Coordinates of C-alpha atoms and ligand atoms in Angstrom, one line a residue:
X1 CA 10.0 21.5 30.2
X2 CA 9.7 17.9 31.2
X3 CA 12.3 16.8 33.7
X4 CA 12.9 13.1 33.2
X5 CA 14.7 11.2 36.0
X6 CA 16.2 7.8 36.6
X7 CA 14.0 5.3 38.5
X8 CA 16.3 3.5 40.9
X9 CA 15.3 1.6 44.0
X10 CA 11.7 2.8 43.7
X11 CA 12.7 6.5 43.7
X12 CA 13.2 9.1 41.0
X13 CA 16.7 10.7 41.0
X14 CA 18.9 13.0 38.9
X15 CA 22.0 11.6 37.3
X16 CA 25.1 11.6 39.6
X17 CA 27.2 13.7 37.3
X18 CA 24.3 16.1 36.6
X19 CA 24.7 15.5 32.8
X20 CA 21.6 16.0 30.7
X21 CA 20.4 15.4 27.2
X22 CA 17.8 17.3 25.3
X23 CA 14.5 15.6 24.4
X24 CA 12.9 17.1 21.4
X25 CA 9.5 16.7 19.8
X26 CA 9.6 15.3 16.2
X27 CA 6.3 17.1 15.4
X28 CA 7.9 20.5 15.6
X29 CA 11.6 20.0 16.3
X30 CA 11.3 21.9 19.6
X31 CA 13.2 20.7 22.7
X32 CA 10.6 20.1 25.4
X33 CA 12.4 18.1 28.0
X34 CA 15.7 17.0 29.6
X35 CA 16.7 13.5 30.4
X36 CA 19.7 12.1 32.3
X37 CA 22.8 11.0 30.5
X38 CA 23.6 8.5 33.2
X39 CA 27.2 7.3 33.8
X40 CA 28.6 4.0 35.0
X41 CA 28.0 5.0 38.6
X42 CA 24.3 5.5 38.0
X43 CA 24.2 2.0 36.4
X44 CA 26.1 0.7 39.4
X45 CA 23.5 2.2 41.8
X46 CA 20.8 0.6 39.7
X47 CA 22.6 -2.7 39.7
X48 CA 23.0 -2.6 43.5
X49 CA 19.3 -1.8 44.0
X50 CA 18.4 -4.8 41.8
X51 CA 20.9 -7.1 43.4
X52 CA 19.5 -6.2 46.9
X53 CA 16.0 -6.8 45.7
X54 CA 16.7 -10.2 44.1
X55 CA 16.9 -12.5 47.1
X56 CA 13.3 -11.6 48.0
X57 CA 11.8 -11.2 44.5
X58 CA 13.2 -14.4 43.2
X59 CA 11.4 -16.4 45.8
X60 CA 8.2 -14.3 45.9
X61 CA 5.3 -16.6 45.1
X62 CA 4.3 -16.9 41.5
X63 CA 0.8 -15.9 42.5
X64 CA 2.1 -12.6 44.0
X65 CA 4.5 -11.8 41.1
X66 CA 1.6 -12.4 38.7
X67 CA -0.8 -10.2 40.7
X68 CA 1.7 -7.3 40.6
X69 CA 2.3 -7.6 36.9
X70 CA -1.5 -7.7 36.3
X71 CA -1.9 -4.6 38.4
X72 CA 0.8 -2.8 36.3
X73 CA -1.1 -3.8 33.2
X74 CA -4.4 -2.5 34.6
X75 CA -2.8 0.8 35.6
X76 CA -1.2 1.3 32.1
X77 CA -4.6 0.7 30.6
X78 CA -6.3 3.1 33.1
X79 CA -3.7 5.7 32.1
X80 CA -4.1 5.0 28.4
X81 CA -4.7 8.6 27.2
X82 CA -1.8 10.0 29.2
X83 CA 0.6 7.4 28.0
X84 CA -0.6 7.6 24.4
X85 CA -0.2 11.4 24.3
X86 CA 3.3 11.1 25.8
X87 CA 4.3 8.4 23.3
X88 CA 3.1 10.4 20.3
X89 CA 4.8 13.6 21.5
X90 CA 8.1 11.8 22.0
X91 CA 8.1 9.6 18.9
X92 CA 6.0 11.5 16.3
X93 CA 3.7 8.6 15.8
X94 CA -0.1 9.3 15.2
X95 CA -2.0 9.5 18.4
X96 CA -4.5 6.9 16.9
X97 CA -1.6 4.5 16.7
X98 CA -0.2 4.9 20.2
X99 CA -3.8 4.7 21.6
X100 CA -4.8 1.6 19.6
X101 CA -1.5 -0.3 19.4
X102 CA 1.5 0.9 21.4
X103 CA 0.0 1.5 24.8
X104 CA -2.6 -1.4 24.8
X105 CA 0.2 -3.7 23.8
X106 CA 2.5 -2.5 26.6
X107 CA -0.4 -3.3 29.0
X108 CA -0.9 -6.7 27.4
X109 CA 2.8 -7.5 27.7
X110 CA 2.5 -7.3 31.5
X111 CA -0.9 -9.1 31.4
X112 CA 0.4 -11.9 29.1
X113 CA 3.6 -12.6 31.1
X114 CA 1.7 -12.2 34.4
X115 CA -0.4 -15.1 33.3
X116 CA 2.2 -17.0 31.3
X117 CA 4.4 -17.4 34.4
X118 CA 1.6 -19.3 36.2
X119 CA 1.7 -21.9 33.3
X120 CA 5.5 -22.1 32.9
X121 CA 6.9 -25.5 33.6
X122 CA 10.0 -27.6 33.7
X123 CA 10.6 -31.2 32.6
X124 CA 11.4 -34.5 34.2
X125 CA 12.9 -37.6 32.4
X126 CA 12.4 -41.0 34.0
X127 CA 14.6 -44.0 33.0
X128 CA 13.2 -47.0 34.9
X129 CA 15.7 -49.4 33.5
X130 CA 18.5 -47.3 35.1
X131 CA 16.5 -46.4 38.1
X132 CA 17.1 -42.7 37.5
X133 CA 14.9 -39.7 37.4
X134 CA 16.2 -36.4 36.0
X135 CA 14.4 -33.2 36.6
X136 CA 15.0 -29.7 35.5
X137 CA 15.0 -26.5 37.6
X138 CA 14.6 -23.2 35.9
X139 CA 15.8 -20.4 38.2
X140 CA 15.8 -16.7 37.5
X141 CA 19.2 -15.5 36.4
X142 CA 19.7 -12.6 38.8
X143 CA 20.1 -9.0 37.6
X144 CA 19.5 -8.7 33.9
X145 CA 19.8 -5.8 31.4
X146 CA 17.0 -4.7 29.0
X147 CA 17.9 -2.2 26.2
X148 CA 15.3 -1.0 23.8
X149 CA 15.0 1.2 20.7
X150 CA 12.8 4.3 19.9
X151 CA 10.4 3.0 17.3
X152 CA 7.9 1.3 19.7
X153 CA 9.2 2.7 22.9
X154 CA 7.0 1.4 25.7
X155 CA 5.8 -1.6 23.7
X156 CA 9.3 -3.0 23.2
X157 CA 10.7 -2.0 26.6
X158 CA 7.8 -3.8 28.4
X159 CA 8.1 -6.8 26.0
X160 CA 11.5 -7.4 27.7
X161 CA 10.8 -6.2 31.3
X162 CA 7.6 -8.1 31.8
X163 CA 9.0 -11.6 31.1
X164 CA 12.2 -10.8 33.0
X165 CA 10.3 -9.8 36.1
X166 CA 7.7 -12.6 35.7
X167 CA 10.5 -15.2 35.8
X168 CA 11.9 -13.7 39.1
X169 CA 14.7 -11.5 37.8
X170 CA 15.5 -8.0 38.8
X171 CA 16.1 -5.5 36.0
X172 CA 18.3 -2.7 35.0
X173 CA 16.6 -1.2 31.9
X174 CA 17.6 1.5 29.4
X175 CA 15.1 2.9 27.0
X176 CA 16.2 4.8 23.9
X177 CA 17.5 8.3 24.7
X178 CA 15.4 9.4 21.7
X179 CA 12.1 8.4 23.4
X180 CA 12.4 8.2 27.2
X181 CA 9.1 9.7 28.2
X182 CA 6.8 6.7 28.6
X183 CA 9.5 4.7 30.4
X184 CA 9.7 7.5 32.9
X185 CA 6.0 7.3 33.5
X186 CA 6.2 3.6 33.9
X187 CA 8.2 4.0 37.2
X188 CA 5.2 5.8 38.9
X189 CA 2.9 3.0 37.8
X190 CA 5.2 0.3 39.2
X191 CA 5.3 2.0 42.6
X192 CA 1.5 2.3 42.5
X193 CA 1.1 -1.4 41.6
X194 CA 3.3 -2.3 44.7
X195 CA 6.3 -3.6 42.8
X196 CA 9.0 -3.8 45.5
X197 CA 11.7 -1.2 45.3
X198 CA 14.8 -2.2 43.3
X199 CA 13.0 -5.0 41.3
X200 CA 12.9 -2.7 38.3
X201 CA 15.3 0.2 37.7
X202 CA 15.3 2.4 34.7
X203 CA 18.4 4.4 33.8
X204 CA 18.3 6.9 30.9
X205 CA 21.2 8.0 28.7
X206 CA 23.2 7.4 25.6
X207 CA 23.9 4.0 24.2
X208 CA 27.7 4.5 24.2
X209 CA 27.7 5.5 27.9
X210 CA 24.7 4.2 29.8
X211 CA 24.0 1.3 27.5
X212 CA 27.7 0.3 27.3
X213 CA 27.9 0.4 31.2
X214 CA 25.0 -2.1 31.4
X215 CA 26.5 -4.4 28.8
X216 CA 29.9 -4.4 30.4
X217 CA 28.8 -4.7 34.0
X218 CA 30.4 -7.8 35.3
X219 CA 27.4 -9.0 37.3
X220 CA 24.6 -8.3 35.0
X221 CA 23.9 -11.8 33.8
X222 CA 22.0 -11.4 30.6
X223 CA 21.3 -8.7 28.0
X224 CA 18.1 -8.5 26.1
X225 CA 18.6 -6.0 23.3
X226 CA 16.4 -4.7 20.5
X227 CA 17.9 -2.2 18.1
X228 CA 20.1 -1.8 15.1
X229 CA 22.4 -4.6 13.7
X230 CA 25.6 -2.6 14.1
X231 CA 24.8 -1.9 17.8
X232 CA 24.0 -5.6 18.2
X233 CA 27.5 -6.4 16.9
X234 CA 29.1 -4.1 19.4
X235 CA 27.0 -5.6 22.2
X236 CA 27.9 -9.1 21.2
X237 CA 31.6 -8.2 21.2
X238 CA 31.4 -6.8 24.7
X239 CA 29.2 -9.4 26.2
X240 CA 30.9 -12.5 24.7
X241 CA 34.1 -12.6 26.9
X242 CA 31.8 -12.0 29.9
X243 CA 29.8 -15.1 28.9
X244 CA 26.5 -13.3 29.3
X245 CA 23.3 -14.7 27.9
X246 CA 22.3 -12.6 24.9
X247 CA 19.1 -12.1 23.1
X248 CA 19.5 -9.8 20.0
X249 CA 16.5 -8.5 18.0
X250 CA 18.0 -6.5 15.2
X251 CA 17.2 -4.9 11.9
X252 CA 15.2 -6.2 8.9
X253 CA 14.7 -5.8 5.2
X254 CA 11.6 -7.8 4.8
X255 CA 10.1 -9.1 1.5
X256 CA 6.4 -8.7 0.8
X257 CA 5.7 -11.2 -2.0
X258 CA 2.5 -10.7 -3.9
X259 CA 1.1 -13.4 -6.3
X260 CA -1.6 -12.9 -8.8
X261 CA -3.8 -15.6 -7.1
X262 CA -4.1 -13.6 -3.9
X263 CA -7.1 -12.0 -2.3
X264 CA -6.3 -8.6 -4.0
X265 CA -8.3 -6.2 -1.9
X266 CA -7.2 -7.6 1.4
X267 CA -3.6 -7.7 0.1
X268 CA -3.8 -4.0 -1.0
X269 CA -5.2 -2.8 2.3
X270 CA -2.7 -4.8 4.4
X271 CA 0.2 -3.8 2.1
X272 CA -0.5 -0.1 2.8
X273 CA -0.2 -0.9 6.5
X274 CA 2.8 -3.1 6.2
X275 CA 4.6 -0.5 4.2
X276 CA 3.8 2.7 6.1
X277 CA 2.6 2.0 9.6
X278 CA 4.5 4.1 12.2
X279 CA 6.1 6.0 9.2
X280 CA 7.7 2.6 8.1
X281 CA 9.7 2.6 11.4
X282 CA 8.8 -1.0 12.4
X283 CA 11.4 -3.7 12.1
X284 CA 8.7 -5.9 10.5
X285 CA 7.5 -3.6 7.8
X286 CA 7.6 -5.1 4.3
X287 CA 9.9 -2.7 2.7
X288 CA 10.7 -4.8 -0.5
X289 CA 7.5 -5.4 -2.4
X290 CA 7.8 -8.1 -5.1
X291 CA 4.7 -8.4 -7.4
X292 CA 4.0 -11.1 -9.9
X293 CA 4.5 -9.6 -13.4
X294 CA 0.9 -10.3 -14.6
X295 CA -0.6 -8.0 -12.0
X296 CA 2.4 -5.6 -11.6
X297 CA 0.9 -2.7 -13.7
X298 CA -2.5 -2.9 -12.0
X299 CA -0.9 -3.1 -8.5
X300 CA 1.4 -0.2 -9.1
X301 CA -1.6 2.0 -10.2
X302 CA -3.8 0.9 -7.3
X303 CA -1.1 1.1 -4.7
X304 CA -0.1 4.6 -5.7
X305 CA -3.7 5.7 -5.7
X306 CA -4.2 4.4 -2.1
X307 CA -0.9 5.8 -0.9
X308 CA -1.9 9.2 -2.3
X309 CA -4.8 9.2 0.1
X310 CA -2.8 8.7 3.3
X311 CA -2.9 11.8 5.5
X312 CA 0.4 13.1 6.6
X313 CA 0.1 15.4 9.6
X314 CA 0.8 16.3 13.2
X315 CA 0.9 13.3 15.5
X316 CA -1.7 14.7 17.9
X317 CA -4.4 15.1 15.2
X318 CA -7.0 12.3 15.1
X319 CA -7.0 12.3 11.3
X320 CA -3.3 11.8 10.9
X321 CA -2.2 8.5 9.4
X322 CA 1.5 9.3 8.8
X323 CA 3.1 11.3 11.6
X324 CA 6.7 12.7 11.9
X325 CA 9.9 10.7 11.6
X326 CA 11.5 10.3 15.0
X327 CA 14.3 12.8 14.8
X328 CA 16.3 15.1 12.6
X329 CA 19.2 12.7 12.4
X330 CA 16.9 9.9 11.3
X331 CA 15.0 12.1 8.8
X332 CA 18.3 13.0 7.2
X333 CA 19.4 9.4 7.0
X334 CA 16.2 8.4 5.3
X335 CA 16.4 11.4 2.9
X336 CA 20.0 10.4 2.0
X337 CA 18.7 7.2 0.4
X338 CA 16.0 9.1 -1.5
X339 CA 18.5 11.6 -2.8
X340 CA 20.5 8.7 -4.3
X341 CA 17.6 7.2 -6.2
X342 CA 18.6 8.6 -9.6
X343 CA 22.1 7.0 -9.4
X344 CA 20.8 3.6 -8.5
X345 CA 18.8 2.5 -11.5
X346 CA 15.6 3.3 -9.7
X347 CA 12.7 5.7 -10.0
X348 CA 10.5 7.5 -7.4
X349 CA 7.0 6.8 -8.5
X350 CA 5.4 8.5 -5.5
X351 CA 6.5 10.8 -2.7
X352 CA 10.1 11.3 -1.8
X353 CA 9.6 14.8 -0.5
X354 CA 9.5 16.6 2.8
X355 CA 5.9 17.5 3.6
X356 CA 5.2 21.0 4.9
X357 CA 2.7 20.8 7.7
X358 CA 1.1 24.1 8.7
X359 CA 2.1 25.2 12.2
X360 CA 4.7 22.5 12.3
X361 CA 7.2 23.8 9.8
X362 CA 10.2 22.4 11.6
X363 CA 8.8 18.9 12.1
X364 CA 10.2 15.8 10.3
X365 CA 7.4 14.9 7.9
X366 CA 8.2 12.8 4.8
X367 CA 5.6 11.7 2.3
X368 CA 5.2 8.0 2.0
X369 CA 7.6 7.0 -0.8
X370 CA 7.4 4.3 -3.5
X371 CA 10.5 3.6 -5.5
X372 CA 10.7 1.2 -8.5
X373 CA 14.0 -0.6 -8.6
X374 CA 15.5 -2.8 -11.4
X375 CA 17.6 -5.0 -9.2
X376 CA 17.4 -6.6 -5.8
X377 CA 21.1 -6.0 -5.5
X378 CA 20.4 -2.3 -5.4
X379 CA 21.3 -0.7 -2.1
X380 CA 17.7 0.5 -1.7
X381 CA 16.8 -3.2 -1.5
X382 CA 19.8 -4.3 0.6
X383 CA 20.0 -1.6 3.3
X384 CA 17.5 -1.1 6.1
X385 CA 16.2 2.4 5.5
X386 CA 13.6 2.2 8.3
X387 CA 11.3 5.0 7.1
X388 CA 8.2 5.4 4.9
X389 CA 10.0 4.1 1.9
X390 CA 9.2 0.9 0.0
X391 CA 10.6 -0.5 -3.3
X392 CA 8.6 -2.3 -6.0
X393 CA 9.9 -5.0 -8.4
X394 CA 8.0 -7.4 -10.7
X395 CA 8.9 -11.1 -10.8
X396 CA 8.2 -13.9 -13.3
X397 CA 8.5 -17.1 -11.3
X398 CA 8.4 -18.6 -7.8
X399 CA 12.0 -19.6 -8.0
X400 CA 13.1 -16.1 -9.0
X401 CA 11.2 -14.3 -6.2
X402 CA 12.3 -16.8 -3.6
X403 CA 15.9 -16.2 -4.6
X404 CA 15.5 -12.4 -4.4
X405 CA 13.6 -12.6 -1.1
X406 CA 16.5 -14.5 0.5
X407 CA 19.3 -12.6 -1.2
X408 CA 19.8 -10.1 1.6
X409 CA 21.7 -10.0 4.9
X410 CA 18.6 -9.8 7.0
X411 CA 16.1 -12.4 7.9
X412 CA 13.4 -11.1 10.3
X413 CA 10.1 -11.5 8.7
X414 CA 8.4 -12.2 5.3
X415 CA 4.9 -11.9 3.9
X416 CA 3.5 -14.0 1.1
X417 CA 0.1 -13.3 -0.6
X418 CA -1.3 -16.4 -2.4
X419 CA -4.2 -18.7 -2.3
X420 CA -2.2 -21.6 -3.5
X421 CA -1.7 -23.9 -0.5
X422 CA 1.3 -25.8 -1.9
X423 CA 3.1 -22.5 -2.7
X424 CA 2.4 -21.0 0.7
X425 CA 3.8 -24.1 2.4
X426 CA 6.9 -24.2 0.2
X427 CA 7.6 -20.5 0.7
X428 CA 7.1 -20.9 4.5
X429 CA 9.6 -23.6 4.5
X430 CA 12.2 -21.9 2.3
X431 CA 12.1 -18.3 3.2
X432 CA 15.1 -17.3 5.4
X433 CA 13.2 -15.5 8.1
X434 CA 12.2 -16.0 11.8
X435 CA 8.6 -15.1 11.1
X436 CA 6.5 -15.8 7.9
X437 CA 3.1 -14.3 7.4
X438 CA 0.8 -15.9 4.8
X439 CA -2.0 -13.6 3.7
X440 CA -1.6 -11.3 6.6
X441 CA 0.9 -9.0 8.3
X442 CA 1.8 -8.3 11.9
X443 CA -1.0 -10.5 13.4
X444 CA 0.7 -11.1 16.7
X445 CA 0.0 -13.9 19.2
X446 CA 2.3 -13.4 22.2
X447 CA 2.7 -17.1 22.7
X448 CA 4.7 -17.5 19.5
X449 CA 8.5 -17.3 19.1
X450 CA 9.6 -13.9 17.9
X451 CA 13.0 -13.2 16.3
X452 CA 15.2 -13.2 13.3
X453 CA 17.9 -15.1 11.5
X454 CA 21.1 -13.9 9.8
X455 CA 21.8 -10.3 10.6
X456 CA 18.4 -9.8 12.1
X457 CA 19.3 -11.4 15.4
X458 CA 20.1 -14.2 17.7
X459 CA 17.6 -15.9 20.0
X460 CA 13.8 -15.8 20.3
X461 CA 11.5 -13.7 22.5
X462 CA 7.8 -14.3 23.2
X463 CA 5.9 -17.0 25.0
X464 CA 7.8 -19.6 26.9
X465 CA 10.9 -19.0 24.7
X466 CA 11.7 -15.8 26.5
X467 CA 10.9 -17.2 29.9
X468 CA 13.5 -19.9 29.1
X469 CA 15.9 -17.1 28.1
X470 CA 15.4 -15.3 31.4
X471 CA 16.0 -18.5 33.5
X472 CA 19.0 -20.7 34.1
X473 CA 18.4 -24.4 33.6
X474 CA 19.8 -26.9 36.0
X475 CA 19.4 -30.7 35.6
X476 CA 19.3 -33.0 38.6
X477 CA 19.8 -36.7 38.2
X478 CA 18.7 -39.0 41.1
X479 CA 19.5 -42.7 41.2
X480 CA 17.1 -44.5 43.3
X481 CA 18.4 -48.1 42.8
Ligands
NAD501 P1 20.1 1.6 18.1 O1 20.8 0.3 18.0 O2 20.7 2.8 17.8 O3 19.7 1.8 19.7 C1 18.9 0.8 20.4 C2 19.2 0.9 21.9 O4 20.6 0.6 22.1 C3 19.1 2.4 22.4 O5 18.6 2.3 23.7 C4 20.5 2.8 22.4 O6 20.8 3.9 23.3 C5 21.2 1.6 22.8 N1 22.7 1.5 22.5 C6 23.3 2.1 21.4 N2 24.6 1.8 21.5 C7 24.8 1.0 22.5 C8 26.0 0.3 23.0 N3 27.2 0.5 22.5 N4 25.8 -0.5 24.1 C9 24.6 -0.6 24.7 N5 23.5 0.0 24.2 C10 23.6 0.8 23.1 O7 18.7 1.3 17.4 P2 17.5 2.4 17.2 O8 18.0 3.4 16.2 O9 17.1 2.9 18.5 O10 16.3 1.5 16.6 C11 16.2 1.2 15.3 C12 16.7 -0.2 15.0 O11 16.0 -1.2 15.8 C13 16.3 -0.6 13.6 O12 17.5 -1.3 13.0 C14 15.2 -1.7 13.8 O13 15.1 -2.6 12.8 C15 15.6 -2.3 15.1 N6 14.5 -2.9 15.7 C16 14.4 -4.3 15.7 C17 13.3 -5.0 16.2 C18 13.3 -6.5 16.3 O14 12.4 -7.0 17.0 N7 14.1 -7.2 15.6 C19 12.3 -4.2 16.8 C20 12.3 -2.8 16.7 C21 13.4 -2.2 16.2

């Protein structure tokens, strides 16, 4: 059994009330570890450690902060296999994915922000007619809270922690209680890299207890949250009267719009990835596929053929392309949508069934699922299912598909496949989304702003945007007349 502990003030500790949660393995449903269900007192201890570390960390030279973050990146990379195995076991994702995407990206989050902070700048505004010069200071906020979900556990936790630390803040972080393992391993790496004690503190536990205690802590200055839209609403409600800075990265129901004039083979290969990577449990997955009517039949046939070839299997096998869904609760939630298909003017054209995997009979394996729907208003096209489930619909005109793409509460990302420049520019302008991909999907450049509109969130992460989020701006005006 793995005994996960909190990481507070550079040390590993059990929760004060000695309350524990089970950590189970999605591949076989077996409980293989315990993690703390931390209470408000644990969060308070983490806060105090961070608060005590802040005066020194906030004035530590940028060169030194950067060097420590780069060291953390190097150590994650050096421990790639250990981290990748832990991530797959905890989350159910194929080992090939955690080895090639999740863990390298966690390392590059530290590497990127370790370097970005050396280039971060503030502005000055001179008005010679008034004999004034204004200049802007960007100071770290103090102690900040970072709360992350289970789908990309270390990848998203470090996407928040790294810029917060780079900007000179101290952090109280809470990973998802569903996938705590790699966050636990991160503590060791931080000590080895020489991160001063208390600068980063990781408390484990349920959202409603540990998470809530972070959000309602009166002296935690900002909350960077990634997770579901309903949780985001709760957090916003709690944080608003405390006037905390908030960054909310929430759910998505992203359109994947395919025109007949696209590069068909590239589109097909990428659409397999954008539909089913990580068992469809990526907020950016293109779960609503709209295909121009003239190629709809051909696409449907080719797509089903390619999806049929995807290998569903245990996460630790190299050949596995689709692993297990993250938990029993989540598996049941995804299945509940599939069970309703017949009542929703829609048809399953592939999948929709639990997959028996030999030796892993109690794991949460679902075949990639394609559903044809008649209306974008259908709940299958309006709710975030967050599993290996996509819907297909034909469209007749640019206007019709644009209207359907935007007719949803979410607005995280959108993909458009076309070789028509005018069309790609018009769609880029008019799609209601924080991120638009033209002829690609999930090609990430960490310098770019990342976030959603409508119910997909508030604020932007990435690049200098997030360094601005994690700093307080002060303007100084000097009159030199
Ligand atoms: P979730 O909202 O259930 O949990 C996310 C985190 O919030 C967890 O650590 C949880 O413990 C914590 N939490 C829950 N209730 C809380 C509360 N009241 N106060 C404080 N913290 C609380 O989300 P999830 O199921 O872990 O993740 C899936 C969701 O995350 C999906 O909706 C997905 O779209 C979204 N997501 C969004 C992005 C993005 O960048 N926009 C990225 C990944 C995932």
